[in-house]
PDB file of C-alpha atoms and ligand atoms in Angstrom:
ATOM      1  CA  MET M   1       7.993 -20.925   4.692  1.00 98.00           C
ATOM      2  CA  LYS M   2      10.220 -19.471   7.295  1.00 98.00           C
ATOM      3  CA  VAL M   3       8.857 -16.868   9.839  1.00 98.00           C
ATOM      4  CA  VAL M   4      11.410 -14.558  10.840  1.00 98.00           C
ATOM      5  CA  LYS M   5      10.377 -11.616  13.585  1.00 98.00           C
ATOM      6  CA  THR M   6      13.561 -10.131  13.983  1.00 98.00           C
ATOM      7  CA  VAL M   7      16.316  -8.480  12.281  1.00 98.00           C
ATOM      8  CA  SER M   8      19.109 -11.049  12.819  1.00 98.00           C
ATOM      9  CA  GLU M   9      16.632 -13.876  12.019  1.00 98.00           C
ATOM     10  CA  LEU M  10      16.053 -12.515   8.894  1.00 98.00           C
ATOM     11  CA  ARG M  11      19.666 -11.607   7.582  1.00 98.00           C
ATOM     12  CA  ALA M  12      20.302 -15.422   8.634  1.00 98.00           C
ATOM     13  CA  ALA M  13      17.284 -16.560   6.627  1.00 98.00           C
ATOM     14  CA  LEU M  14      18.240 -14.463   3.703  1.00 98.00           C
ATOM     15  CA  ALA M  15      22.319 -15.721   3.614  1.00 98.00           C
ATOM     16  CA  ALA M  16      20.884 -18.829   1.621  1.00 93.00           C
ATOM     17  CA  PRO M  17      21.796 -18.161  -1.845  1.00 94.00           C
ATOM     18  CA  ALA M  18      18.961 -17.447  -4.722  1.00 98.00           C
ATOM     19  CA  SER M  19      18.852 -16.751  -7.953  1.00 98.00           C
ATOM     20  CA  SER M  20      16.832 -13.506  -7.573  1.00 98.00           C
ATOM     21  CA  THR M  21      14.561 -12.259  -4.496  1.00 98.00           C
ATOM     22  CA  GLY M  22      11.376 -10.622  -4.953  1.00 99.00           C
ATOM     23  CA  PHE M  23       9.733  -8.902  -2.108  1.00 99.00           C
ATOM     24  CA  VAL M  24       6.221  -8.154  -0.903  1.00 99.00           C
ATOM     25  CA  PRO M  25       5.700  -5.537   1.830  1.00 99.00           C
ATOM     26  CA  THR M  26       2.322  -5.662   3.419  1.00 98.00           C
ATOM     27  CA  MET M  27       0.513  -4.112   6.415  1.00 98.00           C
ATOM     28  CA  GLY M  28      -1.468  -7.607   6.895  1.00 98.00           C
ATOM     29  CA  ALA M  29      -5.156  -8.034   6.377  1.00 98.00           C
ATOM     30  CA  LEU M  30      -4.144  -9.574   2.981  1.00 98.00           C
ATOM     31  CA  HIS M  31      -6.756  -9.830   0.066  1.00 98.00           C
ATOM     32  CA  GLU M  32      -6.462 -11.220  -3.193  1.00 98.00           C
ATOM     33  CA  GLY M  33      -4.854  -7.789  -4.229  1.00 98.00           C
ATOM     34  CA  HIS M  34      -2.012  -8.920  -2.074  1.00 98.00           C
ATOM     35  CA  ALA M  35      -2.122 -12.606  -3.481  1.00 98.00           C
ATOM     36  CA  SER M  36      -1.786 -11.125  -7.109  1.00 98.00           C
ATOM     37  CA  LEU M  37       1.463  -9.360  -6.003  1.00 98.00           C
ATOM     38  CA  ILE M  38       2.701 -12.431  -4.373  1.00 98.00           C
ATOM     39  CA  ARG M  39       1.977 -14.603  -7.459  1.00 98.00           C
ATOM     40  CA  ARG M  40       3.710 -12.585  -9.585  1.00 98.00           C
ATOM     41  CA  SER M  41       6.797 -12.458  -7.428  1.00 99.00           C
ATOM     42  CA  VAL M  42       7.011 -16.147  -7.098  1.00 98.00           C
ATOM     43  CA  CYS M  43       6.679 -16.688 -10.839  1.00 98.00           C
ATOM     44  CA  GLU M  44       9.507 -14.381 -11.455  1.00 98.00           C
ATOM     45  CA  ASN M  45      12.116 -14.720  -8.871  1.00 98.00           C
ATOM     46  CA  GLY M  46      13.792 -17.625  -7.286  1.00 98.00           C
ATOM     47  CA  ARG M  47      12.937 -16.598  -3.797  1.00 98.00           C
ATOM     48  CA  THR M  48      10.255 -14.328  -2.509  1.00 99.00           C
ATOM     49  CA  VAL M  49      10.172 -12.529   0.687  1.00 99.00           C
ATOM     50  CA  ALA M  50       6.626 -10.794   2.383  1.00 99.00           C
ATOM     51  CA  SER M  51       6.699  -8.645   5.301  1.00 99.00           C
ATOM     52  CA  VAL M  52       3.448  -8.230   7.338  1.00 98.00           C
ATOM     53  CA  TYR M  53       4.094  -5.110   9.318  1.00 98.00           C
ATOM     54  CA  LEU M  54       1.656  -2.816  10.646  1.00 98.00           C
ATOM     55  CA  ASN M  55       3.551   0.324  10.643  1.00 98.00           C
ATOM     56  CA  PRO M  56       2.347   3.210  12.651  1.00 98.00           C
ATOM     57  CA  THR M  57       4.444   5.829  11.367  1.00 98.00           C
ATOM     58  CA  GLN M  58       2.053   6.317   8.247  1.00 98.00           C
ATOM     59  CA  PHE M  59      -1.019   6.662  10.369  1.00 97.00           C
ATOM     60  CA  ASN M  60      -1.944  10.256  11.199  1.00 94.00           C
ATOM     61  CA  SER M  61      -4.798   9.071  13.057  1.00 94.00           C
ATOM     62  CA  ALA M  62      -4.583   7.069  16.049  1.00 95.00           C
ATOM     63  CA  GLU M  63      -7.967   5.538  15.864  1.00 93.00           C
ATOM     64  CA  ASP M  64      -7.454   4.324  11.823  1.00 94.00           C
ATOM     65  CA  LEU M  65      -4.375   2.741  13.380  1.00 97.00           C
ATOM     66  CA  GLU M  66      -6.582   1.124  16.277  1.00 96.00           C
ATOM     67  CA  LYS M  67      -9.440   0.112  13.805  1.00 95.00           C
ATOM     68  CA  TYR M  68      -7.238  -1.244  10.931  1.00 96.00           C
ATOM     69  CA  PRO M  69      -7.778  -4.722  10.438  1.00 96.00           C
ATOM     70  CA  VAL M  70      -5.477  -7.861  11.460  1.00 97.00           C
ATOM     71  CA  SER M  71      -5.372 -11.395  10.761  1.00 97.00           C
ATOM     72  CA  PRO M  72      -1.866 -13.100  11.433  1.00 98.00           C
ATOM     73  CA  ALA M  73      -2.841 -16.442  11.239  1.00 98.00           C
ATOM     74  CA  ALA M  74      -5.175 -16.038   7.985  1.00 98.00           C
ATOM     75  CA  ASP M  75      -1.991 -14.022   6.435  1.00 98.00           C
ATOM     76  CA  ALA M  76       0.469 -16.566   7.345  1.00 98.00           C
ATOM     77  CA  ALA M  77      -1.343 -19.283   6.031  1.00 98.00           C
ATOM     78  CA  LEU M  78      -2.220 -17.287   2.669  1.00 98.00           C
ATOM     79  CA  LEU M  79       1.185 -16.588   1.919  1.00 98.00           C
ATOM     80  CA  GLU M  80       2.622 -20.229   2.799  1.00 98.00           C
ATOM     81  CA  GLY M  81      -0.041 -21.458   0.300  1.00 98.00           C
ATOM     82  CA  LEU M  82       1.437 -19.202  -2.381  1.00 98.00           C
ATOM     83  CA  GLY M  83       4.673 -20.302  -2.087  1.00 98.00           C
ATOM     84  CA  VAL M  84       6.749 -17.010  -0.033  1.00 99.00           C
ATOM     85  CA  ASP M  85       9.772 -18.729   1.411  1.00 98.00           C
ATOM     86  CA  VAL M  86      10.109 -16.097   4.323  1.00 98.00           C
ATOM     87  CA  LEU M  87       7.717 -14.103   5.975  1.00 99.00           C
ATOM     88  CA  PHE M  88       9.330 -10.990   7.898  1.00 99.00           C
ATOM     89  CA  ALA M  89       6.888  -9.975  10.977  1.00 98.00           C
ATOM     90  CA  PRO M  90       8.646  -7.736  13.172  1.00 98.00           C
ATOM     91  CA  ASP M  91       7.405  -5.238  16.153  1.00 98.00           C
ATOM     92  CA  TYR M  92       8.061  -1.678  16.533  1.00 98.00           C
ATOM     93  CA  GLY M  93      11.234  -2.010  18.245  1.00 98.00           C
ATOM     94  CA  GLU M  94      12.882  -4.312  15.466  1.00 98.00           C
ATOM     95  CA  MET M  95      11.710  -1.601  12.852  1.00 98.00           C
ATOM     96  CA  TYR M  96      12.559   1.697  14.629  1.00 98.00           C
ATOM     97  CA  PRO M  97      15.019   0.825  16.974  1.00 98.00           C
ATOM     98  CA  GLU M  98      16.413   4.714  16.647  1.00 98.00           C
ATOM     99  CA  GLY M  99      12.770   5.587  17.398  1.00 98.00           C
ATOM    100  CA  TYR M 100      11.952   6.865  13.977  1.00 98.00           C
ATOM    101  CA  ARG M 101      14.571   9.801  14.571  1.00 98.00           C
ATOM    102  CA  TYR M 102      15.919   9.354  10.995  1.00 98.00           C
ATOM    103  CA  ARG M 103      12.964   9.975   8.162  1.00 98.00           C
ATOM    104  CA  VAL M 104      12.714  10.125   4.115  1.00 98.00           C
ATOM    105  CA  ILE M 105      10.973  13.037   3.197  1.00 98.00           C
ATOM    106  CA  GLU M 106       9.992  13.446  -0.385  1.00 98.00           C
ATOM    107  CA  ASN M 107       9.152  17.460  -0.808  1.00 98.00           C
ATOM    108  CA  GLY M 108       6.869  17.586  -3.463  1.00 98.00           C
ATOM    109  CA  PHE M 109       4.178  14.876  -4.698  1.00 98.00           C
ATOM    110  CA  SER M 110       3.734  13.768  -1.212  1.00 98.00           C
ATOM    111  CA  GLY M 111       2.090  16.901  -0.163  1.00 98.00           C
ATOM    112  CA  LEU M 112      -1.043  16.224  -2.708  1.00 98.00           C
ATOM    113  CA  LEU M 113      -3.597  14.014  -2.952  1.00 98.00           C
ATOM    114  CA  CYS M 114      -3.513  11.748   0.218  1.00 98.00           C
ATOM    115  CA  GLY M 115      -0.539  13.648   1.450  1.00 98.00           C
ATOM    116  CA  ALA M 116      -2.722  16.615   1.699  1.00 97.00           C
ATOM    117  CA  SER M 117      -5.290  15.078   3.829  1.00 95.00           C
ATOM    118  CA  ARG M 118      -3.083  12.506   5.619  1.00 97.00           C
ATOM    119  CA  PRO M 119       0.213  14.723   6.694  1.00 97.00           C
ATOM    120  CA  GLY M 120       3.220  12.685   7.870  1.00 98.00           C
ATOM    121  CA  HIS M 121       1.352   9.591   5.895  1.00 98.00           C
ATOM    122  CA  PHE M 122       4.205   9.593   3.139  1.00 98.00           C
ATOM    123  CA  GLU M 123       7.193  10.394   5.283  1.00 98.00           C
ATOM    124  CA  GLY M 124       6.037   6.727   7.245  1.00 98.00           C
ATOM    125  CA  VAL M 125       5.759   5.021   3.897  1.00 98.00           C
ATOM    126  CA  LEU M 126       8.807   6.157   2.746  1.00 99.00           C
ATOM    127  CA  THR M 127      10.685   5.547   5.471  1.00 99.00           C
ATOM    128  CA  VAL M 128       9.536   2.035   6.194  1.00 99.00           C
ATOM    129  CA  VAL M 129      10.002   0.999   2.791  1.00 99.00           C
ATOM    130  CA  MET M 130      13.417   2.341   2.631  1.00 98.00           C
ATOM    131  CA  LYS M 131      14.167   0.593   5.644  1.00 99.00           C
ATOM    132  CA  LEU M 132      12.631  -2.999   4.396  1.00 99.00           C
ATOM    133  CA  LEU M 133      14.461  -2.498   1.270  1.00 99.00           C
ATOM    134  CA  ASN M 134      17.475  -2.028   2.841  1.00 98.00           C
ATOM    135  CA  LEU M 135      17.242  -5.161   5.123  1.00 98.00           C
ATOM    136  CA  VAL M 136      15.495  -7.480   2.193  1.00 98.00           C
ATOM    137  CA  ARG M 137      17.644  -6.290  -0.627  1.00 98.00           C
ATOM    138  CA  PRO M 138      15.524  -7.661  -3.118  1.00 98.00           C
ATOM    139  CA  ASP M 139      15.927  -7.751  -6.931  1.00 98.00           C
ATOM    140  CA  ARG M 140      12.305  -6.363  -7.531  1.00 99.00           C
ATOM    141  CA  ALA M 141       9.581  -5.022  -5.091  1.00 99.00           C
ATOM    142  CA  TYR M 142       6.015  -5.437  -5.880  1.00 99.00           C
ATOM    143  CA  PHE M 143       3.239  -2.824  -5.094  1.00 98.00           C
ATOM    144  CA  GLY M 144      -0.313  -2.555  -6.228  1.00 98.00           C
ATOM    145  CA  GLU M 145      -1.640   0.486  -8.270  1.00 98.00           C
ATOM    146  CA  LYS M 146      -4.531   1.089  -5.773  1.00 98.00           C
ATOM    147  CA  ASP M 147      -1.755   3.128  -4.009  1.00 98.00           C
ATOM    148  CA  TRP M 148      -0.532   4.985  -7.227  1.00 98.00           C
ATOM    149  CA  GLN M 149       0.575   8.122  -5.302  1.00 98.00           C
ATOM    150  CA  GLN M 150       2.623   5.680  -3.002  1.00 98.00           C
ATOM    151  CA  TYR M 151       4.287   3.615  -5.991  1.00 98.00           C
ATOM    152  CA  ARG M 152       4.998   6.857  -7.365  1.00 98.00           C
ATOM    153  CA  LEU M 153       6.955   8.135  -4.606  1.00 98.00           C
ATOM    154  CA  ILE M 154       8.686   4.916  -3.979  1.00 99.00           C
ATOM    155  CA  GLU M 155       9.955   4.785  -7.519  1.00 98.00           C
ATOM    156  CA  GLY M 156      10.819   8.393  -7.288  1.00 98.00           C
ATOM    157  CA  MET M 157      12.882   7.490  -3.834  1.00 99.00           C
ATOM    158  CA  LYS M 158      14.563   4.640  -5.315  1.00 98.00           C
ATOM    159  CA  GLU M 159      16.055   6.725  -8.287  1.00 98.00           C
ATOM    160  CA  ALA M 160      16.773   9.604  -5.652  1.00 98.00           C
ATOM    161  CA  PHE M 161      18.886   7.553  -3.904  1.00 98.00           C
ATOM    162  CA  PHE M 162      20.153   5.455  -6.410  1.00 98.00           C
ATOM    163  CA  MET M 163      18.674   2.294  -4.845  1.00 98.00           C
ATOM    164  CA  ASP M 164      19.519  -0.767  -6.714  1.00 98.00           C
ATOM    165  CA  VAL M 165      16.097  -2.480  -7.094  1.00 98.00           C
ATOM    166  CA  GLU M 166      13.489  -2.536  -9.553  1.00 99.00           C
ATOM    167  CA  ILE M 167       9.802  -1.487  -8.220  1.00 99.00           C
ATOM    168  CA  VAL M 168       7.345  -3.561 -10.039  1.00 98.00           C
ATOM    169  CA  PRO M 169       3.622  -1.685 -10.296  1.00 98.00           C
ATOM    170  CA  CYS M 170       0.843  -4.419 -10.546  1.00 98.00           C
ATOM    171  CA  PRO M 171      -2.556  -3.508 -11.641  1.00 98.00           C
ATOM    172  CA  ILE M 172      -5.369  -3.126  -9.281  1.00 98.00           C
ATOM    173  CA  VAL M 173      -7.403  -6.142  -8.230  1.00 98.00           C
ATOM    174  CA  ARG M 174     -11.498  -5.426  -8.161  1.00 98.00           C
ATOM    175  CA  GLU M 175     -14.130  -7.516  -6.885  1.00 98.00           C
ATOM    176  CA  PRO M 176     -16.809  -8.633  -9.153  1.00 98.00           C
ATOM    177  CA  SER M 177     -18.747  -5.135  -8.549  1.00 97.00           C
ATOM    178  CA  GLY M 178     -15.380  -3.271  -9.690  1.00 98.00           C
ATOM    179  CA  LEU M 179     -14.809  -2.237  -5.709  1.00 98.00           C
ATOM    180  CA  ALA M 180     -10.945  -2.198  -5.499  1.00 98.00           C
ATOM    181  CA  MET M 181      -9.829  -4.794  -2.732  1.00 98.00           C
ATOM    182  CA  SER M 182      -8.655  -3.176   0.078  1.00 98.00           C
ATOM    183  CA  SER M 183      -8.082  -4.367   3.897  1.00 96.00           C
ATOM    184  CA  ARG M 184     -10.187  -1.261   4.651  1.00 96.00           C
ATOM    185  CA  ASN M 185     -13.275  -2.918   2.978  1.00 97.00           C
ATOM    186  CA  ARG M 186     -13.461  -5.390   6.357  1.00 96.00           C
ATOM    187  CA  ARG M 187     -14.605  -2.222   7.933  1.00 96.00           C
ATOM    188  CA  LEU M 188     -17.586  -1.543   5.847  1.00 97.00           C
ATOM    189  CA  THR M 189     -21.249  -2.083   6.877  1.00 97.00           C
ATOM    190  CA  PRO M 190     -23.241  -4.317   4.763  1.00 97.00           C
ATOM    191  CA  ASP M 191     -25.071  -0.916   3.891  1.00 97.00           C
ATOM    192  CA  GLU M 192     -21.951   0.785   3.097  1.00 98.00           C
ATOM    193  CA  LEU M 193     -20.438  -2.296   1.287  1.00 97.00           C
ATOM    194  CA  SER M 194     -23.343  -2.097  -1.590  1.00 97.00           C
ATOM    195  CA  LEU M 195     -22.725   1.701  -1.823  1.00 98.00           C
ATOM    196  CA  ALA M 196     -19.093   1.443  -2.374  1.00 98.00           C
ATOM    197  CA  PRO M 197     -18.861   0.179  -5.755  1.00 98.00           C
ATOM    198  CA  ALA M 198     -20.057   3.129  -7.059  1.00 98.00           C
ATOM    199  CA  LEU M 199     -16.603   4.756  -6.112  1.00 98.00           C
ATOM    200  CA  TYR M 200     -15.328   3.040  -9.429  1.00 98.00           C
ATOM    201  CA  ARG M 201     -18.588   3.163 -11.232  1.00 98.00           C
ATOM    202  CA  GLU M 202     -18.296   7.064 -11.213  1.00 98.00           C
ATOM    203  CA  LEU M 203     -14.295   7.212 -11.919  1.00 98.00           C
ATOM    204  CA  SER M 204     -14.516   4.929 -14.899  1.00 98.00           C
ATOM    205  CA  SER M 205     -18.013   6.684 -16.227  1.00 98.00           C
ATOM    206  CA  GLY M 206     -16.610   9.167 -18.247  1.00 96.00           C
ATOM    207  CA  ARG M 207     -18.327  11.967 -16.864  1.00 98.00           C
ATOM    208  CA  THR M 208     -16.767  15.396 -15.703  1.00 98.00           C
ATOM    209  CA  VAL M 209     -15.098  15.384 -11.896  1.00 98.00           C
ATOM    210  CA  GLU M 210     -18.204  17.997 -11.195  1.00 98.00           C
ATOM    211  CA  GLU M 211     -20.796  15.414 -11.846  1.00 98.00           C
ATOM    212  CA  ILE M 212     -18.855  12.895 -10.027  1.00 98.00           C
ATOM    213  CA  ARG M 213     -18.313  14.829  -7.061  1.00 98.00           C
ATOM    214  CA  LYS M 214     -22.012  15.829  -7.305  1.00 98.00           C
ATOM    215  CA  ASN M 215     -23.038  11.875  -7.978  1.00 98.00           C
ATOM    216  CA  LEU M 216     -20.811  10.233  -5.017  1.00 98.00           C
ATOM    217  CA  GLU M 217     -22.054  13.106  -2.656  1.00 98.00           C
ATOM    218  CA  GLY M 218     -25.409  12.449  -3.417  1.00 98.00           C
ATOM    219  CA  ALA M 219     -24.975   8.776  -3.207  1.00 97.00           C
ATOM    220  CA  GLY M 220     -23.891   9.146   0.726  1.00 97.00           C
ATOM    221  CA  PHE M 221     -19.824   9.640   0.457  1.00 98.00           C
ATOM    222  CA  ALA M 222     -18.280  12.555   1.595  1.00 98.00           C
ATOM    223  CA  VAL M 223     -15.496  13.228  -0.830  1.00 98.00           C
ATOM    224  CA  ASP M 224     -11.656  14.149   0.203  1.00 98.00           C
ATOM    225  CA  TYR M 225     -10.293  14.578  -3.048  1.00 98.00           C
ATOM    226  CA  LEU M 226     -11.246  14.196  -6.600  1.00 98.00           C
ATOM    227  CA  GLU M 227      -8.708  15.190  -8.989  1.00 98.00           C
ATOM    228  CA  GLU M 228      -7.038  14.313 -12.381  1.00 97.00           C
ATOM    229  CA  ARG M 229      -3.348  14.247 -12.720  1.00 95.00           C
ATOM    230  CA  GLU M 230      -0.428  12.367 -14.620  1.00 89.00           C
ATOM    231  CA  GLY M 231      -3.674  11.029 -17.502  1.00 95.00           C
ATOM    232  CA  ARG M 232      -5.405   9.508 -14.289  1.00 97.00           C
ATOM    233  CA  LEU M 233      -8.231  10.280 -12.224  1.00 98.00           C
ATOM    234  CA  PHE M 234      -7.832   9.874  -8.480  1.00 98.00           C
ATOM    235  CA  ALA M 235     -10.197   9.913  -5.616  1.00 98.00           C
ATOM    236  CA  ALA M 236     -10.607   9.554  -2.005  1.00 98.00           C
ATOM    237  CA  ALA M 237     -13.768   9.395  -0.266  1.00 98.00           C
ATOM    238  CA  PHE M 238     -15.584   8.459   2.863  1.00 98.00           C
ATOM    239  CA  LEU M 239     -18.273   6.049   3.748  1.00 98.00           C
ATOM    240  CA  GLY M 240     -19.101   6.610   7.192  1.00 96.00           C
ATOM    241  CA  LYS M 241     -15.599   6.373   8.894  1.00 94.00           C
ATOM    242  CA  VAL M 242     -14.098   4.311   6.051  1.00 96.00           C
ATOM    243  CA  ARG M 243     -11.877   6.034   3.618  1.00 97.00           C
ATOM    244  CA  LEU M 244     -11.537   4.249   0.199  1.00 98.00           C
ATOM    245  CA  ILE M 245      -9.088   5.347  -2.381  1.00 98.00           C
ATOM    246  CA  ASP M 246      -9.256   4.546  -5.823  1.00 98.00           C
ATOM    247  CA  ASN M 247      -7.572   5.499  -9.451  1.00 98.00           C
ATOM    248  CA  VAL M 248      -8.638   4.792 -13.260  1.00 98.00           C
ATOM    249  CA  PRO M 249      -6.539   5.734 -16.538  1.00 97.00           C
ATOM    250  CA  ARG M 250      -8.614   8.895 -18.136  1.00 92.00           C
TER     251      ARG M 250
HETATM  252  O1  PAF K   1       0.914  -0.315   0.973  1.00 74.94           O
HETATM  253  C1  PAF K   1       1.128  -0.810   1.982  1.00 74.94           C
HETATM  254  O2  PAF K   1       0.368  -1.750   2.676  1.00 74.94           O
HETATM  255  C2  PAF K   1       2.027  -0.250   3.040  1.00 74.94           C
HETATM  256  O3  PAF K   1       1.823   1.437   2.790  1.00 74.94           O
HETATM  257  C3  PAF K   1       3.668  -0.605   2.757  1.00 74.94           C
HETATM  258  C4  PAF K   1       3.912  -0.414   1.514  1.00 74.94           C
HETATM  259  C5  PAF K   1       3.434  -1.817   3.363  1.00 74.94           C
HETATM  260  C6  PAF K   1       4.525   0.156   3.732  1.00 74.94           C
HETATM  261  O4  PAF K   1       3.822  -0.028   5.042  1.00 74.94           O
END
């Protein structure tokens, strides 16, 4: 695996011909959910590029960014073991030479669900994903369905800007308890970790939204949103300081 940190090194690494390129953008702190995206890309493409970049522009809270888990050595070892060809691990200066003066803004769906409680979040996500796609120019890019809203917004951006890439959604990977895998799970205390699977259990229980909200609040969650749309039930809820999200078909 070639590890590159600058845009010019990335361009040089990608100059070698490949039958097709798959791309998996990440913010690091990798888990089995990320591994599933990588495996799929390796299986479907001649070459797989992954990025590890903790993108500050998508964090609306300095504390959340500060506390976001990082594990660069373990991440690189995992990616190498899965057969990634190129790992792009840039810093802020490489990704935002213009200082975040240019941004991708969506004026509808991005204001709902996660966007309602995290102002500016999707602006940061869409901007960095546009930059990464322009740099890597993959045939396919892979995104997890845990961040369903993110996936839909990226798909919409691709359509709106006539981008020549296939956006591939991949199913949520869960712990045996049902808890959706997330880098943020690492920040849960042992007590919170034992409560956390209740989120998925409630979402998939078939109960009404009101009952689910009551049960989650009774179990110690602070519910941020619980909403049905697009034939899915979406939730974000805090356990202590950690915000968990999940969604299920309904
Ligand atoms: O889903 C993520 O990890 C991030 O939002 C992404 C797509 C890598 C952009 O920073």
